[in-house]
Amino acid sequence: MKLRADIIKCGFSQLEQIAEIESKCIPGGWSLKAFEDWFDEKKSIVLAAVYNGEIIGFANGSWVLDEGELLNIAVLEKYRRRGLAENLLKTLEKFFAEKNVTVIYLEVREKNQSALSFYEKHGFIKNGLRKNYYRNPDDNGVLMMKKTGDKYAYTGN
Ligand SMILES: CC(C)(COP(=O)(O)OP(=O)(O)OC[C@H]1O[C@@H](n2cnc3c(N)ncnc32)[C@H](O)[C@@H]1OP(=O)(O)O)[C@@H](O)C(=O)NCCC(=O)NCCS
C-alpha cells in the first residue's frame, strides 16, 4: 500500500539527518562532509520524505544549464516498495523542469538490481558503462539518462 509522506526541500542544517539515512541505505556512500562540501542552494537540491515527523528517505541532485543529475536516492528499508522513491523522483523532476532541465543523468552500481529496476520503471535508459568504477564491493557503474524536455537536442547521430 502506498505511503503518504510529505516531500520537503532541505537546508544545510538537515544534511546530518540525510547523511544518516545515506549511511543506513548505501554502505560506503556519501559522508556528512561530502554532503556539506557539495551542497550549494544555487545549483543543488536535497528533497526529504517526512513521515510522522521523521525523515525516512531522500533524493539529492544538481543541475547545470539544461542538464540535471540525480546523485542519490534512498528510502529506509522498512518503508520501501510503497512509492516513496517514486514520490521523491517525481518531485525532483518537477523541480528540475522549473529550472529548464531537459535531461537527467545518473550512475548506479550494476549489481543494484532494485535501483536499476526502479530507474527503468521511471523511463531511464542505459547509455554507458564504467568498468570497475566502484569499490567495496567492486562493481561496474551503469550510466543512465532520461530525456525530460522537448528542448533536448541530442539525436545520437
Ligand atoms: C532503490 C530505492 C530507492 C527504491 O525505493 P522505494 O521507495 O522502495 O521505491 P518505490 O516504492 O517508489 O518503487 C518501487 C519500484 O522500484 C523497483 N524496486 C524497488 N525495490 C525493488 C526490489 N527489491 N526488487 C526489484 N525491484 C525493485 C521496482 O520497479 C518497484 O516497482 P514495483 O513495486 O511495481 O515492482 C530503495 O530500494 C533504496 O533505498 N535502496 C537503497 C539505496 C539505493 O540503492 N539507492 C539507489 C542508488 S543511489
Short mmCIF file of C-alpha atoms and ligand atoms in Angstrom, two decimals:
data_model
loop_
_atom_site.label_atom_id
_atom_site.label_comp_id
_atom_site.label_asym_id
_atom_site.label_seq_id
_atom_site.Cartn_x
_atom_site.Cartn_y
_atom_site.Cartn_z
CA MET A 1 0.00 0.00 0.00
CA LYS A 2 1.28 3.47 -0.89
CA LEU A 3 2.63 5.52 1.99
CA ARG A 4 1.72 9.20 2.00
CA ALA A 5 4.74 11.20 3.11
CA ASP A 6 5.39 14.90 2.82
CA ILE A 7 8.20 15.86 0.48
CA ILE A 8 10.20 18.82 1.74
CA LYS A 9 13.20 20.75 0.46
CA CYS A 10 16.10 20.51 2.92
CA GLY A 11 18.54 23.16 4.02
CA PHE A 12 22.14 22.84 5.18
CA SER A 13 21.11 22.13 8.78
CA GLN A 14 19.23 18.97 7.74
CA LEU A 15 22.19 17.39 5.98
CA GLU A 16 23.16 15.49 9.12
CA GLN A 17 19.85 13.59 9.05
CA ILE A 18 20.26 12.99 5.31
CA ALA A 19 23.78 11.61 5.80
CA GLU A 20 22.42 9.29 8.47
CA ILE A 21 19.86 7.83 6.04
CA GLU A 22 22.58 7.55 3.40
CA SER A 23 24.81 5.56 5.81
CA LYS A 24 21.93 3.18 6.62
CA CYS A 25 20.94 2.63 2.98
CA ILE A 26 24.12 2.96 0.92
CA PRO A 27 27.19 1.41 2.57
CA GLY A 28 30.28 3.36 1.52
CA GLY A 29 28.09 6.21 0.24
CA TRP A 30 28.47 9.91 0.88
CA SER A 31 29.71 11.10 4.28
CA LEU A 32 28.23 14.14 6.03
CA LYS A 33 31.30 16.11 4.90
CA ALA A 34 30.69 15.04 1.29
CA PHE A 35 27.10 16.34 1.52
CA GLU A 36 28.23 19.59 3.14
CA ASP A 37 31.01 20.20 0.60
CA TRP A 38 28.63 19.50 -2.29
CA PHE A 39 25.63 21.49 -1.04
CA ASP A 40 25.04 24.80 -2.78
CA GLU A 41 21.48 26.10 -2.93
CA LYS A 42 22.11 27.78 -6.29
CA LYS A 43 22.83 24.53 -8.10
CA SER A 44 21.85 21.63 -5.87
CA ILE A 45 18.76 20.31 -4.13
CA VAL A 46 18.01 17.81 -1.38
CA LEU A 47 14.45 16.53 -1.01
CA ALA A 48 13.36 14.54 2.01
CA ALA A 49 10.33 12.31 2.57
CA VAL A 50 8.90 13.05 6.01
CA TYR A 51 6.54 10.66 7.76
CA ASN A 52 5.30 11.19 11.33
CA GLY A 53 7.83 13.98 11.73
CA GLU A 54 10.78 11.78 10.77
CA ILE A 55 12.90 11.86 7.61
CA ILE A 56 12.64 8.37 6.12
CA GLY A 57 14.04 8.91 2.65
CA PHE A 58 15.71 11.47 0.44
CA ALA A 59 16.93 12.31 -3.04
CA ASN A 60 19.60 14.81 -3.98
CA GLY A 61 20.60 16.28 -7.30
CA SER A 62 22.42 19.07 -9.08
CA TRP A 63 21.87 20.91 -12.30
CA VAL A 64 23.96 22.90 -14.78
CA LEU A 65 22.15 24.73 -17.60
CA ASP A 66 19.68 22.18 -19.02
CA GLU A 67 21.33 19.08 -17.52
CA GLY A 68 20.28 17.58 -14.22
CA GLU A 69 21.93 14.82 -12.25
CA LEU A 70 20.31 12.53 -9.72
CA LEU A 71 23.10 11.81 -7.25
CA ASN A 72 21.48 9.68 -4.55
CA ILE A 73 18.06 8.35 -3.71
CA ALA A 74 17.35 6.21 -0.66
CA VAL A 75 14.45 5.09 1.49
CA LEU A 76 14.79 3.37 4.89
CA GLU A 77 14.33 -0.36 4.39
CA LYS A 78 11.10 -0.75 6.34
CA TYR A 79 9.35 1.87 4.18
CA ARG A 80 10.37 0.53 0.78
CA ARG A 81 8.10 -0.61 -2.07
CA ARG A 82 5.45 1.90 -1.03
CA GLY A 83 6.03 4.57 -3.64
CA LEU A 84 8.29 6.89 -1.65
CA ALA A 85 11.21 6.88 -4.06
CA GLU A 86 8.71 7.47 -6.86
CA ASN A 87 7.31 10.45 -5.00
CA LEU A 88 10.83 11.83 -4.42
CA LEU A 89 11.85 11.31 -8.05
CA LYS A 90 8.69 12.93 -9.43
CA THR A 91 9.17 15.93 -7.14
CA LEU A 92 12.80 16.22 -8.21
CA GLU A 93 11.79 16.03 -11.88
CA LYS A 94 9.21 18.77 -11.34
CA PHE A 95 11.82 20.95 -9.64
CA PHE A 96 14.32 20.32 -12.46
CA ALA A 97 11.64 21.20 -15.06
CA GLU A 98 11.18 24.56 -13.35
CA LYS A 99 14.93 25.09 -13.80
CA ASN A 100 14.58 24.26 -17.52
CA VAL A 101 16.40 20.95 -17.20
CA THR A 102 15.68 18.76 -20.22
CA VAL A 103 17.77 15.67 -19.49
CA ILE A 104 18.62 13.86 -16.25
CA TYR A 105 21.68 11.66 -15.81
CA LEU A 106 22.61 9.22 -13.09
CA GLU A 107 25.01 6.42 -12.31
CA VAL A 108 24.21 3.22 -10.46
CA ARG A 109 26.01 0.06 -9.42
CA GLU A 110 25.42 -2.72 -11.95
CA LYS A 111 24.62 -5.18 -9.13
CA ASN A 112 22.00 -2.86 -7.60
CA GLN A 113 19.06 -4.59 -9.26
CA SER A 114 16.37 -2.86 -7.20
CA ALA A 115 17.66 0.60 -8.15
CA LEU A 116 18.12 -0.41 -11.81
CA SER A 117 14.50 -1.67 -11.94
CA PHE A 118 13.32 1.48 -10.23
CA TYR A 119 15.07 3.74 -12.73
CA GLU A 120 13.92 1.69 -15.73
CA LYS A 121 10.36 1.75 -14.45
CA HIS A 122 10.60 5.55 -14.46
CA GLY A 123 11.90 5.89 -18.01
CA PHE A 124 15.68 5.99 -17.56
CA ILE A 125 17.65 4.18 -20.24
CA LYS A 126 21.19 2.80 -20.05
CA ASN A 127 23.67 4.86 -22.03
CA GLY A 128 27.08 3.74 -20.83
CA LEU A 129 29.13 1.54 -18.54
CA ARG A 130 32.11 2.45 -16.37
CA LYS A 131 34.01 -0.79 -15.82
CA ASN A 132 35.17 -1.41 -12.23
CA TYR A 133 34.12 2.07 -11.21
CA TYR A 134 33.02 1.09 -7.70
CA ARG A 135 34.92 -0.46 -4.78
CA ASN A 136 33.76 -2.19 -1.58
CA PRO A 137 32.39 -4.26 -3.20
CA ASP A 138 33.84 -4.00 -6.71
CA ASP A 139 31.23 -3.21 -9.32
CA ASN A 140 30.69 -1.55 -12.68
CA GLY A 141 28.87 1.75 -12.91
CA VAL A 142 25.85 1.84 -15.22
CA LEU A 143 25.20 5.28 -16.70
CA MET A 144 21.56 6.11 -17.32
CA MET A 145 19.67 9.04 -18.74
CA LYS A 146 16.14 10.29 -19.17
CA LYS A 147 15.03 12.97 -21.57
CA THR A 148 12.53 15.14 -19.74
CA GLY A 149 12.03 18.13 -22.00
CA ASP A 150 11.47 18.94 -25.66
CA LYS A 151 14.44 21.23 -25.93
CA TYR A 152 16.91 18.37 -25.52
CA ALA A 153 18.76 18.38 -28.85
CA TYR A 154 20.90 15.20 -28.84
CA THR A 155 19.89 12.86 -31.66
CA GLY A 156 22.52 10.19 -31.28
CA ASN A 157 23.93 10.88 -34.78
C1 LIG B 1 16.01 1.98 -4.87
C2 LIG B 1 15.12 2.51 -3.74
C3 LIG B 1 15.43 3.98 -3.53
C4 LIG B 1 13.64 2.33 -4.15
O1 LIG B 1 12.83 2.91 -3.14
P1 LIG B 1 11.28 2.51 -2.92
O2 LIG B 1 10.65 3.58 -2.10
O3 LIG B 1 11.21 1.12 -2.46
O4 LIG B 1 10.74 2.59 -4.42
P2 LIG B 1 9.21 2.74 -4.89
O5 LIG B 1 8.32 2.05 -3.92
O6 LIG B 1 8.92 4.15 -5.24
O7 LIG B 1 9.28 1.96 -6.26
C5 LIG B 1 9.23 0.57 -6.29
C6 LIG B 1 9.79 0.13 -7.64
O8 LIG B 1 11.23 0.14 -7.61
C7 LIG B 1 11.75 -1.11 -8.11
N1 LIG B 1 12.20 -1.88 -6.98
C8 LIG B 1 12.37 -1.42 -5.71
N2 LIG B 1 12.85 -2.40 -4.93
C9 LIG B 1 12.98 -3.49 -5.69
C10 LIG B 1 13.44 -4.81 -5.44
N3 LIG B 1 13.84 -5.21 -4.23
N4 LIG B 1 13.44 -5.69 -6.48
C11 LIG B 1 13.04 -5.31 -7.70
N5 LIG B 1 12.59 -4.06 -7.99
C12 LIG B 1 12.57 -3.17 -7.01
C13 LIG B 1 10.58 -1.76 -8.80
O9 LIG B 1 10.49 -1.21 -10.10
C14 LIG B 1 9.41 -1.30 -7.94
O10 LIG B 1 8.18 -1.30 -8.62
P3 LIG B 1 7.10 -2.42 -8.24
O11 LIG B 1 6.91 -2.33 -6.75
O12 LIG B 1 5.93 -2.04 -9.07
O13 LIG B 1 7.74 -3.72 -8.65
C15 LIG B 1 15.33 1.70 -2.43
O14 LIG B 1 15.34 0.32 -2.72
C16 LIG B 1 16.61 2.03 -1.67
O15 LIG B 1 16.65 2.94 -0.85
N6 LIG B 1 17.69 1.27 -1.93
C17 LIG B 1 18.97 1.51 -1.23
C18 LIG B 1 19.62 2.76 -1.71
C19 LIG B 1 19.97 2.68 -3.18
O16 LIG B 1 20.45 1.67 -3.67
N7 LIG B 1 19.72 3.79 -3.92
C20 LIG B 1 19.98 3.87 -5.33
C21 LIG B 1 21.36 4.16 -5.66
S1 LIG B 1 21.82 5.82 -5.23
#
